[in-house]
Coordinates of C-alpha atoms and ligand atoms in Angstrom, one line a residue:
X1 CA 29.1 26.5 8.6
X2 CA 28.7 23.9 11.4
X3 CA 29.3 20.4 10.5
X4 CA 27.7 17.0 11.7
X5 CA 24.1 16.8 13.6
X6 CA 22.1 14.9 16.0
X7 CA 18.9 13.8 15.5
X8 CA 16.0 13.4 18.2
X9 CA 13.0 11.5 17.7
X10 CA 9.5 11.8 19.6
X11 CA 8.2 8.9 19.9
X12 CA 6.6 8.9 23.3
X13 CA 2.7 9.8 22.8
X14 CA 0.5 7.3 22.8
X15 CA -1.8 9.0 19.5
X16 CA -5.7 8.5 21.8
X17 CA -6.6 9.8 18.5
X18 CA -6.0 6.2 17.1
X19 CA -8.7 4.6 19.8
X20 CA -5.8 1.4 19.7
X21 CA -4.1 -0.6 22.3
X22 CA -1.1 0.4 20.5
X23 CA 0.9 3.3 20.9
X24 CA 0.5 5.2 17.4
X25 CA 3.7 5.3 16.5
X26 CA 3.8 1.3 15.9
X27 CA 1.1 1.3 13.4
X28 CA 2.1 0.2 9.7
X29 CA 1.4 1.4 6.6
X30 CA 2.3 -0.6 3.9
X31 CA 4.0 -2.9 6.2
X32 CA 6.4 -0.4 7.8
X33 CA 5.7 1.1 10.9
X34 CA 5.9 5.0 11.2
X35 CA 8.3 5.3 13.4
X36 CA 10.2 3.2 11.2
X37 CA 9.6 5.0 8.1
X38 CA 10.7 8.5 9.9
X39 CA 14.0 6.9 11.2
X40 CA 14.8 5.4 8.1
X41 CA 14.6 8.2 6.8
X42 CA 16.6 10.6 9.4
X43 CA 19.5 7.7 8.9
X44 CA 19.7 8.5 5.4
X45 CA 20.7 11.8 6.3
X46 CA 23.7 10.3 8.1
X47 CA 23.4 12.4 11.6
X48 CA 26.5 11.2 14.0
X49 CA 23.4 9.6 16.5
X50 CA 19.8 9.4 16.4
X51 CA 18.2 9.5 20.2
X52 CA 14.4 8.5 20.1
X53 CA 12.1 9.7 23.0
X54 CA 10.1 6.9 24.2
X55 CA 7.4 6.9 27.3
X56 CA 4.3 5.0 26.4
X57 CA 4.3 1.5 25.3
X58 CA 8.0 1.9 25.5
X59 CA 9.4 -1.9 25.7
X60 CA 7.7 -2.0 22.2
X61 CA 8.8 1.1 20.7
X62 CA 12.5 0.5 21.5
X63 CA 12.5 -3.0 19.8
X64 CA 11.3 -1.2 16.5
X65 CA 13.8 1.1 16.4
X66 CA 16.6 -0.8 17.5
X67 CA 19.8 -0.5 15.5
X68 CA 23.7 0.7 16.6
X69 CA 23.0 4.0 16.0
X70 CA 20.2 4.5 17.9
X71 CA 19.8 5.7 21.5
X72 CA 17.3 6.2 23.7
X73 CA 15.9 8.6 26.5
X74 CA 13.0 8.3 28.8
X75 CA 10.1 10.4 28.8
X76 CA 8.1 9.1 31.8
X77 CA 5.4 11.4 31.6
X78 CA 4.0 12.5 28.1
X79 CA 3.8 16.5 29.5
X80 CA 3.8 17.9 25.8
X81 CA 7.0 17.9 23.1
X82 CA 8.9 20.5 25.1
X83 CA 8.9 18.0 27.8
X84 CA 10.0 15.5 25.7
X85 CA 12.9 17.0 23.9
X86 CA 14.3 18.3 27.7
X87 CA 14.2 14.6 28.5
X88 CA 17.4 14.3 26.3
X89 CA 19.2 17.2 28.2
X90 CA 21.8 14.9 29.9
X91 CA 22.9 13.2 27.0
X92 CA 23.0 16.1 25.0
X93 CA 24.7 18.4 27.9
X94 CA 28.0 17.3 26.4
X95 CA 27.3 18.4 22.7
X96 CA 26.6 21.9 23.1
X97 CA 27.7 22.7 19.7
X98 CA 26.0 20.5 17.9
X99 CA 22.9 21.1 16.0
X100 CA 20.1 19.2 16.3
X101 CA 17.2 18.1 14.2
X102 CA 14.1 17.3 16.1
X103 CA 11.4 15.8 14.2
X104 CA 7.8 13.9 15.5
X105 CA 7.7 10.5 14.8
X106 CA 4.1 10.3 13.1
X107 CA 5.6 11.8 9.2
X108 CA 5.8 8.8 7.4
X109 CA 5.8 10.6 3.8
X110 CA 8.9 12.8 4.7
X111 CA 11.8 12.0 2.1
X112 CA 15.4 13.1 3.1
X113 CA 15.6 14.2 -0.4
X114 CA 13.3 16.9 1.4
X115 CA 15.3 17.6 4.6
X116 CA 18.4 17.5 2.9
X117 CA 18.3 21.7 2.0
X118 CA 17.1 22.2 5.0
X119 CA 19.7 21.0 6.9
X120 CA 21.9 22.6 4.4
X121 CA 19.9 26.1 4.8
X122 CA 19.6 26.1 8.4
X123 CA 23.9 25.2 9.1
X124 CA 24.5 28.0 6.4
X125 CA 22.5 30.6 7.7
X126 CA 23.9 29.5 11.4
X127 CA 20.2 30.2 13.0
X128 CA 19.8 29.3 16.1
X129 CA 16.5 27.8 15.2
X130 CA 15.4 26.7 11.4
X131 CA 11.8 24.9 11.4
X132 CA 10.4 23.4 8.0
X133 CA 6.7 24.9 7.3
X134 CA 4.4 24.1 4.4
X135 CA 1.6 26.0 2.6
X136 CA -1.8 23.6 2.9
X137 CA -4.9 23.4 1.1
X138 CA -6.6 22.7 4.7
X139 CA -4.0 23.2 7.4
X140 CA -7.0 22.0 10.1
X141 CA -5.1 20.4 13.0
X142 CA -1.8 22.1 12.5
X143 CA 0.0 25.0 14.4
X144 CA -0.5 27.9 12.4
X145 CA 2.9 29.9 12.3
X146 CA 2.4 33.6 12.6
X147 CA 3.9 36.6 11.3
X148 CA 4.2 40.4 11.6
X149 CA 4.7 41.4 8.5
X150 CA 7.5 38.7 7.1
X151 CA 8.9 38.3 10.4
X152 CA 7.9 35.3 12.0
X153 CA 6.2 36.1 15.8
X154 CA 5.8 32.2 17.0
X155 CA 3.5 29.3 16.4
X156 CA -0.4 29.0 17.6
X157 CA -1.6 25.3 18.0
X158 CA -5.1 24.7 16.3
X159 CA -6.8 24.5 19.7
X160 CA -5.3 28.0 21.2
X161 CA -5.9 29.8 17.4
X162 CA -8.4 32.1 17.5
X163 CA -11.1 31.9 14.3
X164 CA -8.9 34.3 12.1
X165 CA -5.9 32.7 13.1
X166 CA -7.1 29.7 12.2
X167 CA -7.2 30.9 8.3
X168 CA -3.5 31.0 8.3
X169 CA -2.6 28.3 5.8
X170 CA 1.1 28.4 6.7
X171 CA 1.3 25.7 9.6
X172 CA 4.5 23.7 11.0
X173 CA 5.5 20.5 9.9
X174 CA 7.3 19.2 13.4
X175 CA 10.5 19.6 12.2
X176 CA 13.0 21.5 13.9
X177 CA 16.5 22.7 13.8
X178 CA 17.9 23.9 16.8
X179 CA 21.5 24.7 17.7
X180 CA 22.2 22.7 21.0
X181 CA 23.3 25.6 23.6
X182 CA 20.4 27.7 22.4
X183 CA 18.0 25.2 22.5
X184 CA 18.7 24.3 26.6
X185 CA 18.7 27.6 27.8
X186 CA 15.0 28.5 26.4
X187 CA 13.3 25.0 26.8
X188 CA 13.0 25.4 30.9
X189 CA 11.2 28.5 30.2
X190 CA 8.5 26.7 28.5
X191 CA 5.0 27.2 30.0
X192 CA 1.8 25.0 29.9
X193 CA -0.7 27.4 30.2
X194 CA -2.9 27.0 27.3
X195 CA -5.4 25.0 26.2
X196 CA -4.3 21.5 26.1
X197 CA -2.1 22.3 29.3
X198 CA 1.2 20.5 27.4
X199 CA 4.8 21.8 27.3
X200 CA 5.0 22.7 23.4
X201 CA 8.1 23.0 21.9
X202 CA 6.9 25.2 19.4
X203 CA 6.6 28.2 22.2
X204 CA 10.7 28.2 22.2
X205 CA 10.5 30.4 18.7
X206 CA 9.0 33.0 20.8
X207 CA 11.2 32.9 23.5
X208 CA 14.8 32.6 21.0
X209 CA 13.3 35.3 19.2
X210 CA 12.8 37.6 22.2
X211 CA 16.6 37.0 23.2
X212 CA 17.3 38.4 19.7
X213 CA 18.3 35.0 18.4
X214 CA 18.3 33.9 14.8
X215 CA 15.0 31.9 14.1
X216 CA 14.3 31.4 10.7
X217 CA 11.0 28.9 8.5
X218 CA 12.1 26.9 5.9
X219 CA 9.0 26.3 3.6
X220 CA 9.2 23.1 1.5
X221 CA 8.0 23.0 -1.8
X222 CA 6.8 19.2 -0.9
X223 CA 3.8 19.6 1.3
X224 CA 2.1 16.2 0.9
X225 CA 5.4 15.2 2.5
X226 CA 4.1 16.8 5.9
X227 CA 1.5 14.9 6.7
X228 CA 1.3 14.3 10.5
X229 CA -0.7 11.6 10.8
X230 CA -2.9 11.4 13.8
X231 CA -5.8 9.2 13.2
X232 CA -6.8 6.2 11.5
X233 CA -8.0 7.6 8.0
X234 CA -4.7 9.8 7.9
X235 CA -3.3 6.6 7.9
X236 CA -5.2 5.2 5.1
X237 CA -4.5 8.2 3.1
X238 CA -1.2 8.2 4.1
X239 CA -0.6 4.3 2.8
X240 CA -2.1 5.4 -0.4
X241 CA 0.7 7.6 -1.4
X242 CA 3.2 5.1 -0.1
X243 CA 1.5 2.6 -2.3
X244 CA 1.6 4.7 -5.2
X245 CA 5.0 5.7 -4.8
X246 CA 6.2 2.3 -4.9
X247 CA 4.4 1.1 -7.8
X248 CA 6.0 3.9 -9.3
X249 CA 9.4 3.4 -8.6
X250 CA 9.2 -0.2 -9.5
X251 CA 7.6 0.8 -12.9
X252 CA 10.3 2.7 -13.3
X253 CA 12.3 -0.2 -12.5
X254 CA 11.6 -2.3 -15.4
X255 CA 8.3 -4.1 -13.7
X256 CA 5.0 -4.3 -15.5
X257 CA 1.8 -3.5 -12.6
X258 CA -1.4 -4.1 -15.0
X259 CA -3.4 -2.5 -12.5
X260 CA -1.6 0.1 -10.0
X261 CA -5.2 1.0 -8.5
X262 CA -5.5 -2.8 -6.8
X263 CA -1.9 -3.9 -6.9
X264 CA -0.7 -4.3 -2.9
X265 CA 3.1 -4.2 -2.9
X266 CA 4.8 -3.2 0.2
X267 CA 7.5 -0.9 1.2
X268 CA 10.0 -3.7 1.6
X269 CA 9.3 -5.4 -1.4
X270 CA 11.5 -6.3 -4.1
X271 CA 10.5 -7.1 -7.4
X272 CA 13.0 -8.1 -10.4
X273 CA 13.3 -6.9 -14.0
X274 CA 10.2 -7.7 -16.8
X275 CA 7.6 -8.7 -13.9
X276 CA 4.6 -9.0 -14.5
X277 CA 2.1 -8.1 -11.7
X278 CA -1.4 -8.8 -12.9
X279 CA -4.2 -7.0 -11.1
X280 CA -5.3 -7.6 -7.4
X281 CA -1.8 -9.1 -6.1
X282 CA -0.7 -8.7 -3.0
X283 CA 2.9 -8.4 -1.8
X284 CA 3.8 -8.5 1.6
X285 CA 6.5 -7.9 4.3
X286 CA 10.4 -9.4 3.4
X287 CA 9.2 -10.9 0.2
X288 CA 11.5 -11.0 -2.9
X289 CA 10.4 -11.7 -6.7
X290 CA 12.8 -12.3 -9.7
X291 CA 13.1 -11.1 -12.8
X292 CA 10.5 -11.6 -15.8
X293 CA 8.1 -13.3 -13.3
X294 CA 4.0 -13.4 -14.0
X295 CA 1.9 -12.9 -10.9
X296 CA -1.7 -13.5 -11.8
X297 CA -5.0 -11.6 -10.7
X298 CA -5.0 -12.8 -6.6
X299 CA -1.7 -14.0 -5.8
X300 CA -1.3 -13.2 -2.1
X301 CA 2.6 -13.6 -1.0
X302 CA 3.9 -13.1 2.7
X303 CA 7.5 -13.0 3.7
X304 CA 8.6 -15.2 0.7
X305 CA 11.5 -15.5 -2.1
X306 CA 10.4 -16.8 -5.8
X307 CA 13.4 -17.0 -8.4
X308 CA 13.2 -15.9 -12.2
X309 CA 10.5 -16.6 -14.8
X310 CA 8.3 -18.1 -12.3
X311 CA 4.4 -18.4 -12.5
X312 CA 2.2 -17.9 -10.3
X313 CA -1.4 -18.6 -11.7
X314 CA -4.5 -16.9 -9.9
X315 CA -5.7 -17.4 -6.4
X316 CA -2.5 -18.5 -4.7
X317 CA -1.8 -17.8 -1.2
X318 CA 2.3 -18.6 -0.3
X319 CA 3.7 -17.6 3.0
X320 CA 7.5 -17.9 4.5
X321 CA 8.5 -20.1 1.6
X322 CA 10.8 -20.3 -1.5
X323 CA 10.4 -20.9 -4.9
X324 CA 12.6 -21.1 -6.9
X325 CA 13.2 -20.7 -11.1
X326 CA 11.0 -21.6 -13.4
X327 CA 8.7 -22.9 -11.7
X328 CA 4.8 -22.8 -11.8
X329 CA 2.5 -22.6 -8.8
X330 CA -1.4 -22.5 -8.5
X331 CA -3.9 -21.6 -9.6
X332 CA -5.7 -22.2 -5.6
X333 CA -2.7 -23.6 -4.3
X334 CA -1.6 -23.0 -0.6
X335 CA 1.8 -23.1 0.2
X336 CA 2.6 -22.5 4.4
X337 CA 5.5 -21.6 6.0
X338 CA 8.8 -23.5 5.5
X339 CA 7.8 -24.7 1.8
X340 CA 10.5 -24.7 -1.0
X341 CA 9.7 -25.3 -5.0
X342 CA 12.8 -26.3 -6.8
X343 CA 13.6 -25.2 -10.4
X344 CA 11.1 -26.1 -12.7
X345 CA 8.3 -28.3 -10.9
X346 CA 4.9 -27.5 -10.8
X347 CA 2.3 -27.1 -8.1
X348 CA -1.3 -26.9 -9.3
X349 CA -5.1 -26.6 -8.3
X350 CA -5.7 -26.7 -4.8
X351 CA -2.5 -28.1 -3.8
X352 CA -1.7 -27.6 -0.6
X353 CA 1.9 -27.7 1.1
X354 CA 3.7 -27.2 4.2
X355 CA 7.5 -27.9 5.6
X356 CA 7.7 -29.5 2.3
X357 CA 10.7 -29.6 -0.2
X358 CA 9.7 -30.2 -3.6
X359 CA 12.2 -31.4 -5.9
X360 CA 13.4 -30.3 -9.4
X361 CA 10.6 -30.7 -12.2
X362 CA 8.3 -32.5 -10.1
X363 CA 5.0 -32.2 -10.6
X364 CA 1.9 -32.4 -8.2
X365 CA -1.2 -31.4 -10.2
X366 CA -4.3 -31.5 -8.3
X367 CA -5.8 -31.8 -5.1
X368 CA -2.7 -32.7 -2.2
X369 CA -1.5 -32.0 0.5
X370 CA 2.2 -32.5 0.9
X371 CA 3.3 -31.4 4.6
X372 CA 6.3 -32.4 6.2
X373 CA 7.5 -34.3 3.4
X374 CA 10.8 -34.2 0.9
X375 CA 10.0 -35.2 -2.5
X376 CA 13.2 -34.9 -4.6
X377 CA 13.5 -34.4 -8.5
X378 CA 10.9 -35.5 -11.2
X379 CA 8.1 -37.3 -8.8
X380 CA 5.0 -37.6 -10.1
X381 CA 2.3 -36.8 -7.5
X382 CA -1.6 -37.7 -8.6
X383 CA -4.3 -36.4 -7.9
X384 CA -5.5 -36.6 -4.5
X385 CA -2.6 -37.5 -2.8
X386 CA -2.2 -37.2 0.7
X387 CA 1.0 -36.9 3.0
X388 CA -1.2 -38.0 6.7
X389 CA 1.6 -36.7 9.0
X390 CA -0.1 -36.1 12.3
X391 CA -1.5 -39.2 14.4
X392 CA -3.3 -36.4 16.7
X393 CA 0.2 -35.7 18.9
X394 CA 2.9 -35.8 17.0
X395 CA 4.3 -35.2 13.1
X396 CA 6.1 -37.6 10.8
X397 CA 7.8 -37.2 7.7
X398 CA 7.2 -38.8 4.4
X399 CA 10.0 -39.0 2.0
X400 CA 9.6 -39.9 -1.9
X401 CA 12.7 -40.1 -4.0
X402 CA 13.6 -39.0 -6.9
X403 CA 11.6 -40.4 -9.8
X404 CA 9.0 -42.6 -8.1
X405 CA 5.4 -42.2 -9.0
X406 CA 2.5 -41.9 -6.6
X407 CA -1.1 -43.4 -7.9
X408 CA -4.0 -40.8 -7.8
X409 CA -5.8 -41.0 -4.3
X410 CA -3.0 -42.2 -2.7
X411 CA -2.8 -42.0 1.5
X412 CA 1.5 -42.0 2.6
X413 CA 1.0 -42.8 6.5
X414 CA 3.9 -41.0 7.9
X415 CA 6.9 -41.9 8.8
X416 CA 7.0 -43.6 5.7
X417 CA 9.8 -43.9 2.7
X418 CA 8.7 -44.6 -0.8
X419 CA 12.4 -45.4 -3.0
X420 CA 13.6 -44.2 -6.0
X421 CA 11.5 -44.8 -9.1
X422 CA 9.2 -46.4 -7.6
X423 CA 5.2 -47.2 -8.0
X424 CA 2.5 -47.0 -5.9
X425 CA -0.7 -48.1 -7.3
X426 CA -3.4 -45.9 -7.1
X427 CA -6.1 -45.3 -4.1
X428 CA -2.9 -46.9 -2.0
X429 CA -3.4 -46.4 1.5
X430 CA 0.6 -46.9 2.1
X431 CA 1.9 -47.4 5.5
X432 CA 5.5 -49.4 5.2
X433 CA 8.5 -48.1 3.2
X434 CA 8.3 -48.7 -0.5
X435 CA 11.7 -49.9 -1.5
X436 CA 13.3 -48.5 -4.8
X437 CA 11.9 -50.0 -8.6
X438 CA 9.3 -51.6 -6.6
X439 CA 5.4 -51.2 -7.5
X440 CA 3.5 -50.8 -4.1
X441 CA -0.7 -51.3 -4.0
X442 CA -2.6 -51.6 -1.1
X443 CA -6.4 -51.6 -1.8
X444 CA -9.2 -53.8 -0.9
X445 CA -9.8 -56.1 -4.2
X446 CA -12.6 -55.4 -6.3
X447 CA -15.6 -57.6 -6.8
X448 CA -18.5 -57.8 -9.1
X449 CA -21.9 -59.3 -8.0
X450 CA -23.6 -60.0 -11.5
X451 CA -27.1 -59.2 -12.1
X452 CA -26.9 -57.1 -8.6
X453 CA -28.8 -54.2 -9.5
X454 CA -32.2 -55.9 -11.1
X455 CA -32.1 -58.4 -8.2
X456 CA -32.3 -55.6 -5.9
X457 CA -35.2 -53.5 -8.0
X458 CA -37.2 -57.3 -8.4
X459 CA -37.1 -56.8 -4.4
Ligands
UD1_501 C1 2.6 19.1 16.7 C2 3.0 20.5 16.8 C3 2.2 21.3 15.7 C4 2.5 20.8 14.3 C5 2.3 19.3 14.3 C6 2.8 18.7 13.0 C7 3.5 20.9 19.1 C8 3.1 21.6 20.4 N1 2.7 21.1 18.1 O1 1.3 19.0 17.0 O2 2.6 22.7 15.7 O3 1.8 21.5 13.3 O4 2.9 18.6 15.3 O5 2.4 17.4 12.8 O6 4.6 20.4 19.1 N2 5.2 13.4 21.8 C9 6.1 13.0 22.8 N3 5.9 13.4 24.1 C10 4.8 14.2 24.4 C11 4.0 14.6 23.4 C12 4.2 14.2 22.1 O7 7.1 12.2 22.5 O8 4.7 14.5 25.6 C13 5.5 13.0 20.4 C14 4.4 12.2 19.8 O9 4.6 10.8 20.0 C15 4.4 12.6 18.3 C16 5.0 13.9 18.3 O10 5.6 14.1 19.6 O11 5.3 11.7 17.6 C17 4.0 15.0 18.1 O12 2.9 14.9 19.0 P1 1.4 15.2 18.5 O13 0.6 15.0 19.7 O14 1.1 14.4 17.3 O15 1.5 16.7 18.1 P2 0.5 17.6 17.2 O16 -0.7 17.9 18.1 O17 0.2 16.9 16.0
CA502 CA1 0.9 14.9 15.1

């Protein structure tokens, strides 16, 4: 048995099937890109290097995959996957004996759990060529693999297939085995005359076999796993399954999804112990939850971190911020980049924040907006309070410490500093520091006119 394997990714196509300014490749499902999803999962398999084959869009393509063990090779011209994979004969020249798994980079559902036996089948059975195959319900678009009798002859691509050929339900999956040595000497023998008038990688079977080499189909039991996904509502489809698959394995987890037909919770996502993800949520990108967490019907978090037994009520939109436990955010409140909750305050209806840090147990209830500010620990914020920290060029900070109260309707004119414990009357306008234990007001004095409003109907 042979030991230790390379790994070759194509990546160079640009997909016209998408109708994008982006290569294919670089479009996300579930906030993962494919080619991400395919190399993640050709990593877990621990090959000694991955190379990925990159042409179109390239600058792009090699920043996604990026990472120590990754190398790339330029395929200049996209002539067909043939062409692609003998773009890698230099570096792979020197590792002759080496197998090598070869694998299209649009199979976002493929689980190593998957190519694991296959890998195992194909260095046990030391073929010159094992290629993974599935059994589909409608195999339209695929290459059909043919046979004469259980022998496998070679591999017809959808457009070349004639009509009974095209009732083959057998088709290949992309996925290939190929022992180094064997691979090079048939790949320059590769034609393009057919109908899409590409190199196709799947014409080496025919020419290994015809050398009397050792080819050999490895049928997976797993064929909503193959799913080559070439146009826009493959990809919808294809997100579906992700989506399901992690609702399940965070059900599994210990976390509660009310609803897993609406619930949006991306690949990356982490979500603690006893959560509670109510119906409608959405989850995006880096974000982290805690444990025993409620996330009401609408709760829309980006890139974010939020602690333990947190709340978040309905309606809540938080982006590149941290919250941490026990606190309580929303319902309608906005919280933008760079905004931190400590333990145990409270952010409520349509409270908006941004660069802010909001201390321990403070509360703001109603109707702010707190950006670039500090507020430290147990501040009361009323009603209607507003940090004004852009003068139309530049931004200023507001500070509040610890303990001070702010009056409902209450303007803080940045730069401004209002001290600890503190007052500031409310419908303040307040535009010099306020210093600690003091009560600050500043509002035109009211005055009644008796008699005003009959004296003005009399007229
Ligand atoms: C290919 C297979 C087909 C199989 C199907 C599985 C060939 C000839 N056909 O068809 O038998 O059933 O995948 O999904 O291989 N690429 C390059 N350079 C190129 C051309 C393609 O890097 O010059 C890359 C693409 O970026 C893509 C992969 O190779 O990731 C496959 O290309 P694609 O055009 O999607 O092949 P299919 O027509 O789907
Ligand atoms: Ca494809």
């Amino acid at each position: 048995m042979r030991q230790g394997f390379l790994a070759l990714i194509l990546a160079a196509g640009e997909g016209t099937r998408f109708k994008s300014n982006k290569i294919k490749v670089l479009h996300t499902l579930l906030g993962k890109s494919m080619l991400r999803y395919v190399l993640d999962c050709v990593l877990k398999l621990k090959p000694e290097k991955v190379f990925v084959v990159v042409g179109y869009q390239r600058k792009a393509v090699m920043e996604e995959a990026l990472s120590d063990k990754v190398g790339f090779v330029v395929q200049k011209k996209q002539l067909g996957t043939a062409h692609a994979v003998l773009s890698a004969k230099d570096i792979l020249a020197k590792r002759k004996d080496k197998d090598l798994l070869v694998i299209n980079a649009d199979l976002p559902l493929l689980k190593p759990q998957t190519l694991r036996p296959f890998l195992a089948f194909h260095q046990r059975k030391g073929n010159a060529l094992t290629f993974l195959s599935a059994e589909l319900e409608n195999p339209t678009g695929f290459g059909r693999i043919l046979r004469s009798g259980k022998k496998i002859t070679r591999i017809v691509e959808e457009k070349d297939a004639s009509p009974s050929e095209r009732q083959i339900r057998e088709i290949n999956a992309g996925v290939y085995l190929f022992r180094v040595k064997d691979l090079f000497q048939v790949l320059s023998k590769v034609s393009n005359k057919n109908r899409k008038g590409e190199y196709y990688l799947t014409d080496t079977i025919e020419i290994l076999l015809s050398q009397g080499k050792k080819v050999e189909v490895y049928r997976t039991s797993h064929p909503e796993e193959i799913m080559g996904i070439n146009d826009r509502y493959e990809l919808a489809k294809a997100a579906e399954i992700l989506r399901r698959r992690k609702i399940k394995s965070l059900t599994e987890s210990g976390v509660t999804v009310y609803d897993p037909a609406t619930a949006w919770i991306e690949t990356e996502v982490k979500v603690g112990r006893d959560t509670v993800v109510y119906s409608s949520v959405f989850l995006e990108g880096k974000t982290v939850i805690g444990q025993d967490c409620r996330l009401y019907p609408f709760v829309h978090i980006v890139d974010s971190k939020v602690g333990d037994r947190v709340k978040i009520l309905s309606s809540t939109m938080i982006e590149e911020s941290t919250i941490h436990d026990e606190a309580q955010v929303g319902p309608f409140s906005h919280l933008r980049p760079k905004s931190i909750v400590r333990e145990g305050a409270r952010i409520g209806n349509f409270v908006e924040m941004k660069n802010a840090v909001f201390g321990k147990k403070s509360k703001a209830g109603h109707l702010s907006y707190l950006g670039d500010c500090t507020v430290e620990e147990k501040v009361n914020i009323g009603a209607g309070t507003i940090t004004c920290n852009y003068d139309g060029q530049k931004k200023y900070k507001t500070i509040i410490r610890k303990g001070a109260f702010i009056g409902s309707g209450t303007e803080l004119v940045a730069p401004v500093e209002v001290g600890k414990n503190s007052y500031v009357g409310a419908g303040s306008t307040i535009t010099k520091n306020v210093p600690p234990g003091a009560l600050a007001v500043s509002r035109g004095k009211q005055v009644e006119k008796r008699g005003w409003s009959r004296k003005k109907k009399e007229k």
